[in-house]
PDB file of C-alpha atoms in Angstrom:
ATOM      1  CA  MET A   1     -16.381  16.076  -0.447  1.00 84.00           C
ATOM      2  CA  LYS A   2     -13.151  17.096  -2.078  1.00 94.00           C
ATOM      3  CA  HIS A   3     -10.316  14.634  -1.567  1.00 97.00           C
ATOM      4  CA  LEU A   4      -6.932  16.111  -0.685  1.00 98.00           C
ATOM      5  CA  LEU A   5      -3.344  14.895  -0.718  1.00 98.00           C
ATOM      6  CA  PRO A   6      -2.772  13.494   2.786  1.00 98.00           C
ATOM      7  CA  GLU A   7       0.241  14.641   4.780  1.00 97.00           C
ATOM      8  CA  LEU A   8       3.076  12.164   5.065  1.00 98.00           C
ATOM      9  CA  PRO A   9       4.032  11.088   8.608  1.00 96.00           C
ATOM     10  CA  TYR A  10       7.683  11.895   7.730  1.00 98.00           C
ATOM     11  CA  GLN A  11       9.646  14.381   5.610  1.00 98.00           C
ATOM     12  CA  LEU A  12      10.253  13.617   1.917  1.00 98.00           C
ATOM     13  CA  GLU A  13      13.957  13.011   2.543  1.00 98.00           C
ATOM     14  CA  ALA A  14      13.427  10.906   5.701  1.00 98.00           C
ATOM     15  CA  LEU A  15      13.471   7.514   3.947  1.00 98.00           C
ATOM     16  CA  ALA A  16      16.665   8.153   1.970  1.00 98.00           C
ATOM     17  CA  PRO A  17      18.783   6.496   0.795  1.00 97.00           C
ATOM     18  CA  LYS A  18      16.415   3.506   0.829  1.00 98.00           C
ATOM     19  CA  MET A  19      13.700   5.568  -0.858  1.00 98.00           C
ATOM     20  CA  SER A  20      14.989   8.853  -2.224  1.00 98.00           C
ATOM     21  CA  LYS A  21      13.436  12.260  -1.891  1.00 98.00           C
ATOM     22  CA  GLU A  22      13.145  12.294  -5.697  1.00 98.00           C
ATOM     23  CA  THR A  23      11.142   9.052  -5.655  1.00 98.00           C
ATOM     24  CA  LEU A  24       8.757  10.485  -3.069  1.00 98.00           C
ATOM     25  CA  GLU A  25       8.468  13.762  -4.964  1.00 98.00           C
ATOM     26  CA  TYR A  26       7.269  11.834  -8.002  1.00 97.00           C
ATOM     27  CA  HIS A  27       5.460   8.906  -6.388  1.00 98.00           C
ATOM     28  CA  TYR A  28       3.681  10.836  -3.630  1.00 98.00           C
ATOM     29  CA  GLY A  29       3.751  14.370  -4.985  1.00 97.00           C
ATOM     30  CA  LYS A  30       2.864  13.666  -8.608  1.00 97.00           C
ATOM     31  CA  HIS A  31       1.391  10.155  -9.047  1.00 98.00           C
ATOM     32  CA  LEU A  32      -0.804  10.201  -5.947  1.00 98.00           C
ATOM     33  CA  GLN A  33      -1.776  13.833  -6.537  1.00 98.00           C
ATOM     34  CA  THR A  34      -2.849  12.962 -10.094  1.00 99.00           C
ATOM     35  CA  TYR A  35      -5.085  10.108  -8.855  1.00 99.00           C
ATOM     36  CA  ILE A  36      -6.666  12.513  -6.349  1.00 99.00           C
ATOM     37  CA  ASP A  37      -7.181  15.220  -8.971  1.00 99.00           C
ATOM     38  CA  ASN A  38      -8.698  12.712 -11.402  1.00 99.00           C
ATOM     39  CA  LEU A  39     -10.983  11.328  -8.713  1.00 99.00           C
ATOM     40  CA  ASN A  40     -12.243  14.795  -7.765  1.00 98.00           C
ATOM     41  CA  LYS A  41     -13.048  15.513 -11.418  1.00 98.00           C
ATOM     42  CA  LEU A  42     -14.844  12.176 -11.855  1.00 98.00           C
ATOM     43  CA  ILE A  43     -17.032  12.494  -8.748  1.00 98.00           C
ATOM     44  CA  ALA A  44     -17.993  16.139  -9.300  1.00 98.00           C
ATOM     45  CA  GLY A  45     -21.763  16.446  -9.690  1.00 97.00           C
ATOM     46  CA  THR A  46     -22.399  12.739  -8.926  1.00 97.00           C
ATOM     47  CA  PRO A  47     -23.749  10.995  -5.814  1.00 97.00           C
ATOM     48  CA  TYR A  48     -20.151   9.923  -5.121  1.00 98.00           C
ATOM     49  CA  GLU A  49     -19.214  13.534  -4.427  1.00 97.00           C
ATOM     50  CA  GLU A  50     -20.468  13.182  -0.824  1.00 96.00           C
ATOM     51  CA  LYS A  51     -19.022   9.719  -0.179  1.00 97.00           C
ATOM     52  CA  THR A  52     -15.845   8.756   1.614  1.00 98.00           C
ATOM     53  CA  LEU A  53     -12.886   7.428  -0.304  1.00 98.00           C
ATOM     54  CA  GLU A  54     -13.551   3.909   1.009  1.00 98.00           C
ATOM     55  CA  GLN A  55     -17.226   4.081  -0.010  1.00 98.00           C
ATOM     56  CA  ILE A  56     -16.242   5.123  -3.541  1.00 98.00           C
ATOM     57  CA  LEU A  57     -13.662   2.333  -3.723  1.00 97.00           C
ATOM     58  CA  LEU A  58     -16.265  -0.249  -2.650  1.00 98.00           C
ATOM     59  CA  GLU A  59     -19.113   0.985  -4.852  1.00 98.00           C
ATOM     60  CA  ALA A  60     -17.651   2.509  -8.017  1.00 98.00           C
ATOM     61  CA  GLU A  61     -16.417   0.849 -11.180  1.00 97.00           C
ATOM     62  CA  GLY A  62     -14.219   1.808 -14.116  1.00 98.00           C
ATOM     63  CA  PRO A  63     -12.148   5.001 -13.980  1.00 98.00           C
ATOM     64  CA  MET A  64     -13.827   6.206 -10.779  1.00 98.00           C
ATOM     65  CA  PHE A  65     -12.903   2.948  -9.004  1.00 98.00           C
ATOM     66  CA  ASN A  66      -9.372   3.000 -10.429  1.00 99.00           C
ATOM     67  CA  ASN A  67      -8.639   6.502  -9.173  1.00 99.00           C
ATOM     68  CA  ALA A  68     -10.323   5.945  -5.792  1.00 99.00           C
ATOM     69  CA  ALA A  69      -8.495   2.659  -5.269  1.00 99.00           C
ATOM     70  CA  GLN A  70      -5.150   4.083  -6.344  1.00 99.00           C
ATOM     71  CA  THR A  71      -5.656   7.006  -3.954  1.00 99.00           C
ATOM     72  CA  TRP A  72      -6.564   4.649  -1.096  1.00 99.00           C
ATOM     73  CA  ASN A  73      -3.765   2.166  -1.889  1.00 99.00           C
ATOM     74  CA  HIS A  74      -1.077   4.820  -2.133  1.00 99.00           C
ATOM     75  CA  THR A  75      -2.217   6.564   1.044  1.00 99.00           C
ATOM     76  CA  PHE A  76      -2.136   3.232   2.910  1.00 99.00           C
ATOM     77  CA  PHE A  77       1.299   2.397   1.467  1.00 99.00           C
ATOM     78  CA  PHE A  78       2.891   5.725   2.398  1.00 99.00           C
ATOM     79  CA  ASP A  79       1.340   5.618   5.870  1.00 98.00           C
ATOM     80  CA  THR A  80       2.949   2.209   6.489  1.00 98.00           C
ATOM     81  CA  LEU A  81       6.505   3.465   5.936  1.00 99.00           C
ATOM     82  CA  THR A  82       8.825   4.885   8.576  1.00 98.00           C
ATOM     83  CA  PRO A  83      12.457   5.979   8.739  1.00 98.00           C
ATOM     84  CA  GLN A  84      12.771   4.111  12.057  1.00 94.00           C
ATOM     85  CA  GLN A  85      12.957   0.318  12.241  1.00 87.00           C
ATOM     86  CA  PRO A  86      10.578  -0.676  15.032  1.00 89.00           C
ATOM     87  CA  GLU A  87      10.488  -4.231  16.320  1.00 95.00           C
ATOM     88  CA  ILE A  88       7.578  -6.391  15.273  1.00 98.00           C
ATOM     89  CA  PRO A  89       5.134  -6.343  18.209  1.00 98.00           C
ATOM     90  CA  GLN A  90       4.658  -9.771  19.740  1.00 98.00           C
ATOM     91  CA  PRO A  91       0.929 -10.111  18.919  1.00 98.00           C
ATOM     92  CA  LEU A  92       1.723  -9.531  15.231  1.00 99.00           C
ATOM     93  CA  ALA A  93       4.725 -11.874  15.325  1.00 99.00           C
ATOM     94  CA  ASP A  94       2.504 -14.521  16.942  1.00 99.00           C
ATOM     95  CA  ALA A  95      -0.188 -14.109  14.246  1.00 99.00           C
ATOM     96  CA  LEU A  96       2.388 -14.312  11.443  1.00 99.00           C
ATOM     97  CA  THR A  97       3.914 -17.418  13.019  1.00 99.00           C
ATOM     98  CA  ARG A  98       0.478 -19.002  13.449  1.00 99.00           C
ATOM     99  CA  ASP A  99      -0.516 -18.477   9.806  1.00 99.00           C
ATOM    100  CA  PHE A 100       2.835 -18.709   7.982  1.00 99.00           C
ATOM    101  CA  GLY A 101       5.061 -20.776  10.275  1.00 99.00           C
ATOM    102  CA  SER A 102       7.394 -17.898  11.179  1.00 99.00           C
ATOM    103  CA  VAL A 103       7.924 -14.196  10.548  1.00 99.00           C
ATOM    104  CA  GLU A 104      10.771 -15.041   8.164  1.00 98.00           C
ATOM    105  CA  THR A 105       8.580 -17.477   6.199  1.00 99.00           C
ATOM    106  CA  PHE A 106       5.923 -14.760   5.918  1.00 99.00           C
ATOM    107  CA  LYS A 107       8.505 -12.289   4.569  1.00 99.00           C
ATOM    108  CA  GLU A 108       9.776 -14.866   2.069  1.00 99.00           C
ATOM    109  CA  LYS A 109       6.267 -15.644   0.806  1.00 99.00           C
ATOM    110  CA  PHE A 110       5.309 -11.969   0.638  1.00 99.00           C
ATOM    111  CA  THR A 111       8.528 -11.136  -1.217  1.00 99.00           C
ATOM    112  CA  GLN A 112       7.902 -13.982  -3.662  1.00 99.00           C
ATOM    113  CA  ALA A 113       4.319 -12.839  -4.286  1.00 99.00           C
ATOM    114  CA  ALA A 114       5.394  -9.228  -4.863  1.00 99.00           C
ATOM    115  CA  THR A 115       8.322 -10.229  -7.060  1.00 98.00           C
ATOM    116  CA  THR A 116       6.268 -12.516  -9.280  1.00 98.00           C
ATOM    117  CA  LEU A 117       3.189 -10.290  -9.647  1.00 98.00           C
ATOM    118  CA  PHE A 118       3.043  -9.816 -13.411  1.00 97.00           C
ATOM    119  CA  GLY A 119       2.955  -6.189 -14.462  1.00 96.00           C
ATOM    120  CA  SER A 120       1.805  -3.478 -12.074  1.00 98.00           C
ATOM    121  CA  GLY A 121      -0.057  -3.873  -8.831  1.00 98.00           C
ATOM    122  CA  TRP A 122       0.015  -4.374  -5.101  1.00 99.00           C
ATOM    123  CA  THR A 123       0.847  -7.199  -2.703  1.00 99.00           C
ATOM    124  CA  TRP A 124      -1.042  -7.164   0.589  1.00 99.00           C
ATOM    125  CA  LEU A 125      -0.993  -8.835   3.978  1.00 99.00           C
ATOM    126  CA  VAL A 126      -4.660  -9.165   4.874  1.00 99.00           C
ATOM    127  CA  SER A 127      -6.861 -10.523   7.613  1.00 99.00           C
ATOM    128  CA  ASP A 128     -10.165 -12.284   6.981  1.00 98.00           C
ATOM    129  CA  LYS A 129     -13.267 -11.962   9.167  1.00 97.00           C
ATOM    130  CA  ASP A 130     -11.948 -14.726  11.449  1.00 97.00           C
ATOM    131  CA  GLY A 131      -8.564 -13.044  11.919  1.00 97.00           C
ATOM    132  CA  HIS A 132      -6.601 -15.421   9.701  1.00 98.00           C
ATOM    133  CA  LEU A 133      -3.775 -13.771   7.778  1.00 99.00           C
ATOM    134  CA  SER A 134      -2.978 -14.318   4.120  1.00 99.00           C
ATOM    135  CA  ILE A 135      -1.070 -12.714   1.256  1.00 99.00           C
ATOM    136  CA  VAL A 136      -3.032 -11.352  -1.677  1.00 99.00           C
ATOM    137  CA  SER A 137      -1.649  -9.807  -4.858  1.00 99.00           C
ATOM    138  CA  GLU A 138      -3.862  -7.472  -6.854  1.00 98.00           C
ATOM    139  CA  SER A 139      -3.144  -6.208 -10.354  1.00 98.00           C
ATOM    140  CA  ASN A 140      -3.438  -2.569 -11.284  1.00 98.00           C
ATOM    141  CA  ALA A 141      -5.736  -0.755  -8.822  1.00 98.00           C
ATOM    142  CA  GLY A 142      -7.013  -3.898  -7.084  1.00 98.00           C
ATOM    143  CA  ASN A 143      -7.806  -3.629  -3.395  1.00 98.00           C
ATOM    144  CA  PRO A 144      -8.686  -6.456  -0.971  1.00 99.00           C
ATOM    145  CA  LEU A 145     -11.453  -4.397   0.645  1.00 98.00           C
ATOM    146  CA  LYS A 146     -13.531  -5.338  -2.416  1.00 97.00           C
ATOM    147  CA  LYS A 147     -13.218  -9.000  -1.286  1.00 98.00           C
ATOM    148  CA  GLY A 148     -14.182  -8.295   2.320  1.00 98.00           C
ATOM    149  CA  LEU A 149     -10.591  -8.553   3.538  1.00 99.00           C
ATOM    150  CA  LYS A 150      -8.884  -6.200   5.979  1.00 99.00           C
ATOM    151  CA  PRO A 151      -5.585  -4.739   4.714  1.00 99.00           C
ATOM    152  CA  LEU A 152      -2.717  -4.759   7.211  1.00 99.00           C
ATOM    153  CA  LEU A 153       0.351  -4.137   5.027  1.00 99.00           C
ATOM    154  CA  VAL A 154       0.958  -3.351   1.365  1.00 99.00           C
ATOM    155  CA  ILE A 155       3.786  -2.864  -1.081  1.00 99.00           C
ATOM    156  CA  ASP A 156       3.363  -0.943  -4.310  1.00 99.00           C
ATOM    157  CA  VAL A 157       5.042  -2.804  -7.164  1.00 98.00           C
ATOM    158  CA  TRP A 158       4.086  -0.415  -9.921  1.00 97.00           C
ATOM    159  CA  GLU A 159       7.350   0.594 -11.598  1.00 96.00           C
ATOM    160  CA  HIS A 160       6.904   4.224 -10.566  1.00 96.00           C
ATOM    161  CA  ALA A 161       7.321   3.089  -6.936  1.00 97.00           C
ATOM    162  CA  TYR A 162      10.909   2.010  -7.411  1.00 97.00           C
ATOM    163  CA  TYR A 163      12.289   2.864 -10.852  1.00 97.00           C
ATOM    164  CA  ILE A 164      14.141   6.059  -9.908  1.00 98.00           C
ATOM    165  CA  ASP A 165      16.089   4.313  -7.130  1.00 98.00           C
ATOM    166  CA  TYR A 166      16.169   0.684  -8.267  1.00 98.00           C
ATOM    167  CA  ARG A 167      15.572   0.779 -12.026  1.00 97.00           C
ATOM    168  CA  ASN A 168      14.331  -2.697 -13.022  1.00 96.00           C
ATOM    169  CA  ARG A 169      15.449  -4.365  -9.766  1.00 96.00           C
ATOM    170  CA  ARG A 170      12.033  -4.968  -8.216  1.00 98.00           C
ATOM    171  CA  THR A 171      13.385  -7.615  -5.840  1.00 97.00           C
ATOM    172  CA  ALA A 172      15.990  -5.187  -4.451  1.00 98.00           C
ATOM    173  CA  PHE A 173      13.200  -2.655  -3.811  1.00 98.00           C
ATOM    174  CA  ILE A 174      11.111  -5.294  -2.034  1.00 98.00           C
ATOM    175  CA  GLU A 175      14.051  -6.381   0.132  1.00 98.00           C
ATOM    176  CA  THR A 176      14.664  -2.747   1.117  1.00 98.00           C
ATOM    177  CA  PHE A 177      10.946  -2.279   1.819  1.00 98.00           C
ATOM    178  CA  TRP A 178      11.293  -4.560   4.869  1.00 98.00           C
ATOM    179  CA  THR A 179      13.614  -1.985   6.461  1.00 98.00           C
ATOM    180  CA  LEU A 180      10.977   0.759   6.075  1.00 98.00           C
ATOM    181  CA  VAL A 181       7.873  -1.004   7.438  1.00 98.00           C
ATOM    182  CA  ASP A 182       6.252   0.559  10.485  1.00 98.00           C
ATOM    183  CA  TRP A 183       5.415  -2.679  12.283  1.00 98.00           C
ATOM    184  CA  GLN A 184       3.632  -0.766  15.045  1.00 97.00           C
ATOM    185  CA  LYS A 185       1.066   0.473  12.514  1.00 98.00           C
ATOM    186  CA  VAL A 186       0.706  -2.963  10.945  1.00 99.00           C
ATOM    187  CA  ALA A 187       0.082  -4.497  14.377  1.00 98.00           C
ATOM    188  CA  ALA A 188      -2.458  -1.791  15.250  1.00 98.00           C
ATOM    189  CA  ARG A 189      -4.493  -2.825  12.182  1.00 98.00           C
ATOM    190  CA  LEU A 190      -4.885  -6.437  13.389  1.00 96.00           C
TER     191      LEU A 190
END
């Protein structure tokens, strides 16, 4: 199965000025495409060639895992963004309040985790098998699916995600991220 660059649910310029068209051209159009191209080369002629992206992520190691996970992570990240600012659905707000004390406390803790993640990686809102929510940061290509957790929300804190628009101001990027989250999609993943 050849993996392809997924279509974005919005135009490249739709998130500007919060996330510029140039950032998406590089982040989505070049970085993600490179992970997909590398993955297709690595799985060619192997049993992984017929597996889904999630199966490869869960089973592979080394470069094959890295490229599968980066493809999955980026696809999930881009799919979570929207140019609109939908309200947080009440069931999600209730779950965040139950497990973090309030929606604002959740955002503060998530922002802190993403800001303080050393180097490159991802910060996730996840649900465990019992439906409890937590924040997990993963370095490099890490993905919480490998730990049996269900991803609900993610932010990419690799420098390529924000450097064109925010330079070295990771915290400013994270604060702007909150205005791009598609809370309807996050709630649907509960």
